[in-house]
PDB file of C-alpha atoms in Angstrom:
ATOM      1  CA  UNK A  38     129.484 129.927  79.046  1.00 91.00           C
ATOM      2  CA  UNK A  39     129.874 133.548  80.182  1.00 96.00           C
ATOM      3  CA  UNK A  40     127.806 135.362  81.684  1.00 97.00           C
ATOM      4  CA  UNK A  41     127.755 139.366  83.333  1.00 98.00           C
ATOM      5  CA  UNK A  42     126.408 140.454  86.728  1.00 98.00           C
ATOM      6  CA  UNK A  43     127.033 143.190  89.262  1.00 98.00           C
ATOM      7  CA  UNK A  44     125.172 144.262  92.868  1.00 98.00           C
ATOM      8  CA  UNK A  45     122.609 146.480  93.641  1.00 98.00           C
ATOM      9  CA  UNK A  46     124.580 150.207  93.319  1.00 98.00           C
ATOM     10  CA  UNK A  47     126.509 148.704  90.349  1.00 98.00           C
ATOM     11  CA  UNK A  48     129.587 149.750  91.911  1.00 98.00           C
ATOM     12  CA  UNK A  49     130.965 145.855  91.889  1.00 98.00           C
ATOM     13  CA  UNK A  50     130.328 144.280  88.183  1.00 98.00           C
ATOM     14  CA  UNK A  51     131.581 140.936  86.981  1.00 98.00           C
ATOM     15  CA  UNK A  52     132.336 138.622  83.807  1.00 98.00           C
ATOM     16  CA  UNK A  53     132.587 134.952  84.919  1.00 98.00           C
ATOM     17  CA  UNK A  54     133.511 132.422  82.680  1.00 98.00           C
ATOM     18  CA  UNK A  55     132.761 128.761  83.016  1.00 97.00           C
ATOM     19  CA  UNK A  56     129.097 129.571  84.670  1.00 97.00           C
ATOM     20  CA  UNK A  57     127.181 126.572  85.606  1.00 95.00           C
ATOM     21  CA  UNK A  58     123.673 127.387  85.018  1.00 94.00           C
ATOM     22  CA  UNK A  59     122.766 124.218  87.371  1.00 93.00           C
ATOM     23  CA  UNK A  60     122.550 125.909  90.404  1.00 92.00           C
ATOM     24  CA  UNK A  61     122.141 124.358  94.097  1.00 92.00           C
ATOM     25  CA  UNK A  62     120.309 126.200  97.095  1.00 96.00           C
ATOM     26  CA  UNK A  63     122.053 126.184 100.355  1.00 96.00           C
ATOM     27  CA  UNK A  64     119.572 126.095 103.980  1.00 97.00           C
ATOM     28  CA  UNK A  65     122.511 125.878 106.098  1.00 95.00           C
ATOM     29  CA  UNK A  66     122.263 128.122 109.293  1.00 95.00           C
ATOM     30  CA  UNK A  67     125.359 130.233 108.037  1.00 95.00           C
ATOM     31  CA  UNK A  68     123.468 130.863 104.358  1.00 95.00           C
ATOM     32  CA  UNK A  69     120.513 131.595 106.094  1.00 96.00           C
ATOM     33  CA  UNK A  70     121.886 134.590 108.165  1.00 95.00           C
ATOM     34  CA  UNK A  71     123.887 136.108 105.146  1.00 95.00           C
ATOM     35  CA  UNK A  72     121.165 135.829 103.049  1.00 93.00           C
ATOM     36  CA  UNK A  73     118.163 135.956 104.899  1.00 93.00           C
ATOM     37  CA  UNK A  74     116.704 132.638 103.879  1.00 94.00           C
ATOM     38  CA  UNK A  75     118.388 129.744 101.321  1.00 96.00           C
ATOM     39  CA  UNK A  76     121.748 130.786  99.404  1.00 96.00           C
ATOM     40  CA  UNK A  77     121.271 130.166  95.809  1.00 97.00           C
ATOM     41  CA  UNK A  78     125.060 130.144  94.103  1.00 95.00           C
ATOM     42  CA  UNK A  79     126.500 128.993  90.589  1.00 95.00           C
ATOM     43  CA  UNK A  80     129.867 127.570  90.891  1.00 95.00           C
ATOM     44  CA  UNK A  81     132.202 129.063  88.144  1.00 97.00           C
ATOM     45  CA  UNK A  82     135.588 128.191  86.626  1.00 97.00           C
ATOM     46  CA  UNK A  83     136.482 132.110  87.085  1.00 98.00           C
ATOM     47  CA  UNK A  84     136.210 135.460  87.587  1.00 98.00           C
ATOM     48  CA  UNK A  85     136.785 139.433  86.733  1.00 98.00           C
ATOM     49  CA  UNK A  86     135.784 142.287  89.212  1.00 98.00           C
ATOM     50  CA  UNK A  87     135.584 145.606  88.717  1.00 98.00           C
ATOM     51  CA  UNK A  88     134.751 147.910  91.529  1.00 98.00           C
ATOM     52  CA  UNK A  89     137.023 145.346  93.428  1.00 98.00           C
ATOM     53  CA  UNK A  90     137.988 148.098  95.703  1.00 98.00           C
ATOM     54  CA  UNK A  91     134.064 147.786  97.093  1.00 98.00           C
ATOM     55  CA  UNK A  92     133.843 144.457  97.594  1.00 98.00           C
ATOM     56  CA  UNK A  93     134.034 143.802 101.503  1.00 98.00           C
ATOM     57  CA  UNK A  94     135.443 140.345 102.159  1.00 98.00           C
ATOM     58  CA  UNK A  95     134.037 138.133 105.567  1.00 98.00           C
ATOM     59  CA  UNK A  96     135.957 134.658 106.676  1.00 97.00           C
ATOM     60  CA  UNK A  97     132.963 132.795 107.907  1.00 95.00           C
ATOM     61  CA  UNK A  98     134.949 129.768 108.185  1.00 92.00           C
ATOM     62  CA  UNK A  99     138.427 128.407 108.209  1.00 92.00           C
ATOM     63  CA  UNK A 100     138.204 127.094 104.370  1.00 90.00           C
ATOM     64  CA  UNK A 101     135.495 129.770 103.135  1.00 94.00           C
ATOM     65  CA  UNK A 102     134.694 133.782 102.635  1.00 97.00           C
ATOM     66  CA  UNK A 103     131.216 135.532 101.390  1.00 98.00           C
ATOM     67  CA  UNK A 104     131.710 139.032  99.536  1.00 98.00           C
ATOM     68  CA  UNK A 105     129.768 141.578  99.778  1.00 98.00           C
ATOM     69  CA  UNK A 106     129.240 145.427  97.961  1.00 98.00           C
ATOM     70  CA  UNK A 107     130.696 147.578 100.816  1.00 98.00           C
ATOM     71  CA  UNK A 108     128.586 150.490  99.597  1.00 98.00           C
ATOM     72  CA  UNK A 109     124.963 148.660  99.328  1.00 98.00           C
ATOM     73  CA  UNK A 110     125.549 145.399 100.858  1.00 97.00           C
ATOM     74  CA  UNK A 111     124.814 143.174  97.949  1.00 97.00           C
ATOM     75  CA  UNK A 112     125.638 139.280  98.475  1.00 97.00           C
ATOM     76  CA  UNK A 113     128.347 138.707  95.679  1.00 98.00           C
ATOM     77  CA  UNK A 114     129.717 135.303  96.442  1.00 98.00           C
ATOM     78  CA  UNK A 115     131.060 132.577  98.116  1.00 96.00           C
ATOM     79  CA  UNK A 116     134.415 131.162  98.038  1.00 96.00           C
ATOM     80  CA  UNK A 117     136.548 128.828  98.718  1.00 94.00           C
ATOM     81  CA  UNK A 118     139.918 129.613  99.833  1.00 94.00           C
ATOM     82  CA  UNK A 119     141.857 126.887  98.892  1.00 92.00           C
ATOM     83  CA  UNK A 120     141.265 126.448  95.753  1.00 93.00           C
ATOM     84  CA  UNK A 121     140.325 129.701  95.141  1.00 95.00           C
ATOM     85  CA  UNK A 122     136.912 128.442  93.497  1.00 95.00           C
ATOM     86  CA  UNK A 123     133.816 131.273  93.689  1.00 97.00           C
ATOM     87  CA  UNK A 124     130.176 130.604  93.683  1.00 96.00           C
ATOM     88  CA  UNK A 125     128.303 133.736  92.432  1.00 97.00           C
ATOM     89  CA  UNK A 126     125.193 134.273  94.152  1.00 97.00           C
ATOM     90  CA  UNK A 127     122.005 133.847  91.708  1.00 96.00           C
ATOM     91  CA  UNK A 128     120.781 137.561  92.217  1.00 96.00           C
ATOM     92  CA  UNK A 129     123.457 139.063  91.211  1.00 98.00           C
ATOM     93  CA  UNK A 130     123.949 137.653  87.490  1.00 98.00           C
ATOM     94  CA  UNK A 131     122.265 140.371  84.470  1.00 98.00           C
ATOM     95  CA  UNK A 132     120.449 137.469  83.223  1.00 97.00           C
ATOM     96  CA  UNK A 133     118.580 135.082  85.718  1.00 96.00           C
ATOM     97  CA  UNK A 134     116.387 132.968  83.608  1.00 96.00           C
ATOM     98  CA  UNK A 135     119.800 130.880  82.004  1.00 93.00           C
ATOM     99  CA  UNK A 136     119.713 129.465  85.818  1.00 96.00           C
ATOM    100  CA  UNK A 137     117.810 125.920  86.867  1.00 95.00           C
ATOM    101  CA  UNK A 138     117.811 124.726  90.399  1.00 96.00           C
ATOM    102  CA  UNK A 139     119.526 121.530  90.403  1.00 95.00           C
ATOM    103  CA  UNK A 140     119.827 120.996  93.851  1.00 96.00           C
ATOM    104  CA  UNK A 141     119.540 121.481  97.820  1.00 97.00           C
ATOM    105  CA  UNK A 142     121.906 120.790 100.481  1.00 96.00           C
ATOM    106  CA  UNK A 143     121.879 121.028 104.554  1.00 97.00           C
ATOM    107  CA  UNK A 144     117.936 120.579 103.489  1.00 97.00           C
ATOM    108  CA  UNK A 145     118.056 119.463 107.627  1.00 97.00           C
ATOM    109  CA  UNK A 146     118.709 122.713 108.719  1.00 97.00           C
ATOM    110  CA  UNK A 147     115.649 124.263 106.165  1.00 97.00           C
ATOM    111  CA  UNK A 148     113.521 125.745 108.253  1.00 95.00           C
ATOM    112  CA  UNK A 149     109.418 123.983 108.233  1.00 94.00           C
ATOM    113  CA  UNK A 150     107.532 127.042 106.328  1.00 94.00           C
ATOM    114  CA  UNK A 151     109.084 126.528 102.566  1.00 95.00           C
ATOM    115  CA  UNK A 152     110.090 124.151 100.373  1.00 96.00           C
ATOM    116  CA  UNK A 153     110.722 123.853  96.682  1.00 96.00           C
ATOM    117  CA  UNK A 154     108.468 122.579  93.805  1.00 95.00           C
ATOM    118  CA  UNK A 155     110.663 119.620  91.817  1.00 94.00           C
ATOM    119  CA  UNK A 156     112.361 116.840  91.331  1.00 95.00           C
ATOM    120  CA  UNK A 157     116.212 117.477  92.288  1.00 96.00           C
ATOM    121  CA  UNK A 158     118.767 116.220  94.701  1.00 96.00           C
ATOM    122  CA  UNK A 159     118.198 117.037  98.141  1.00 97.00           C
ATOM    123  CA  UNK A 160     121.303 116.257 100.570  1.00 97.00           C
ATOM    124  CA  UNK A 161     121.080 117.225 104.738  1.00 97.00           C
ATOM    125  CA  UNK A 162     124.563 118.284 105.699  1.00 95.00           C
ATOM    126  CA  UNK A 163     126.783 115.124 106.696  1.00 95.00           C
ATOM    127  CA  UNK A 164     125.517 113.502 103.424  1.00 96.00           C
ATOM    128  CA  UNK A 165     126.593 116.527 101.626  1.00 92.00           C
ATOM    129  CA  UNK A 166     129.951 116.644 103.678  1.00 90.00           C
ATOM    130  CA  UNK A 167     130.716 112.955 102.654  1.00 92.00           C
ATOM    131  CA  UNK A 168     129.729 113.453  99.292  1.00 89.00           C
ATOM    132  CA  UNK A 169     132.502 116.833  99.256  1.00 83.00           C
ATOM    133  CA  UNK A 170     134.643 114.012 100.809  1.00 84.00           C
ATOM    134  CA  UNK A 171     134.468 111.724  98.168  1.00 87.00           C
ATOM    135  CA  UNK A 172     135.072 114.257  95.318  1.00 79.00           C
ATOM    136  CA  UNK A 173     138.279 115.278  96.835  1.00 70.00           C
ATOM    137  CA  UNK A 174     139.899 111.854  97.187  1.00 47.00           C
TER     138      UNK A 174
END
């Protein structure tokens, strides 16, 4: 499936192709700060920017970076470096109601006043590390 998005200012648009409409939540500390609360990303198989020149890039890890609309500060995605594999962040996609929450991970790091309605997957962070682990071997 393909699907269109782009940020706030609509100076940064994207096609992806190969969106997975199964989307996971994120409540790890990092997600929290960049996004102010859970990260909500759909892994895809790839991506086309325009506006590329505006999208401000941040290493928030050895393996990982977020990006970002320099111009209105829109969350764009997460990626990781390796394998050059991008999550786009739910928001930003033209059509939201294709996406399902599927799952949560670092759910030990969530903070007490929310939680989500559902029945879904719910891994804390070494669980979801191990399980990452696994995938790759």
């Amino acid at each position: 499936m393909s699907a269109s998005g782009k940020c706030l200012c609509g100076k940064v648009s994207f096609v992806a192709e190969g969106v997975h409409t199964d989307l996971h939540s994120c409540h790890c500390s990092m997600c929290q700060a960049w996004a102010g609360g859970p990260a909500f990303a759909a892994p895809v198989s790839s991506v086309t920017f325009s506006g590329a020149e505006h999208i401000g890039r941040y290493a928030s890890s050895a393996w990982a970076e977020r990006g970002f609309c320099k111009h209105c500060g829109s969350n764009l995605f997460y990626r990781l470096v390796e394998n050059d594999a991008y999550f786009l962040c739910m928001g930003a996609f033209d059509d939201l109601a294709q996406f399902r929450l599927a799952g949560e991970i670092y759910v030990d790091e969530k903070p007490p006043g929310y939680n989500f309605a559902g029945e879904h997957p719910r891994m804390t962070g070494e669980e979801f590390l191990q399980f990452m682990q696994q995938q790759g071997s």
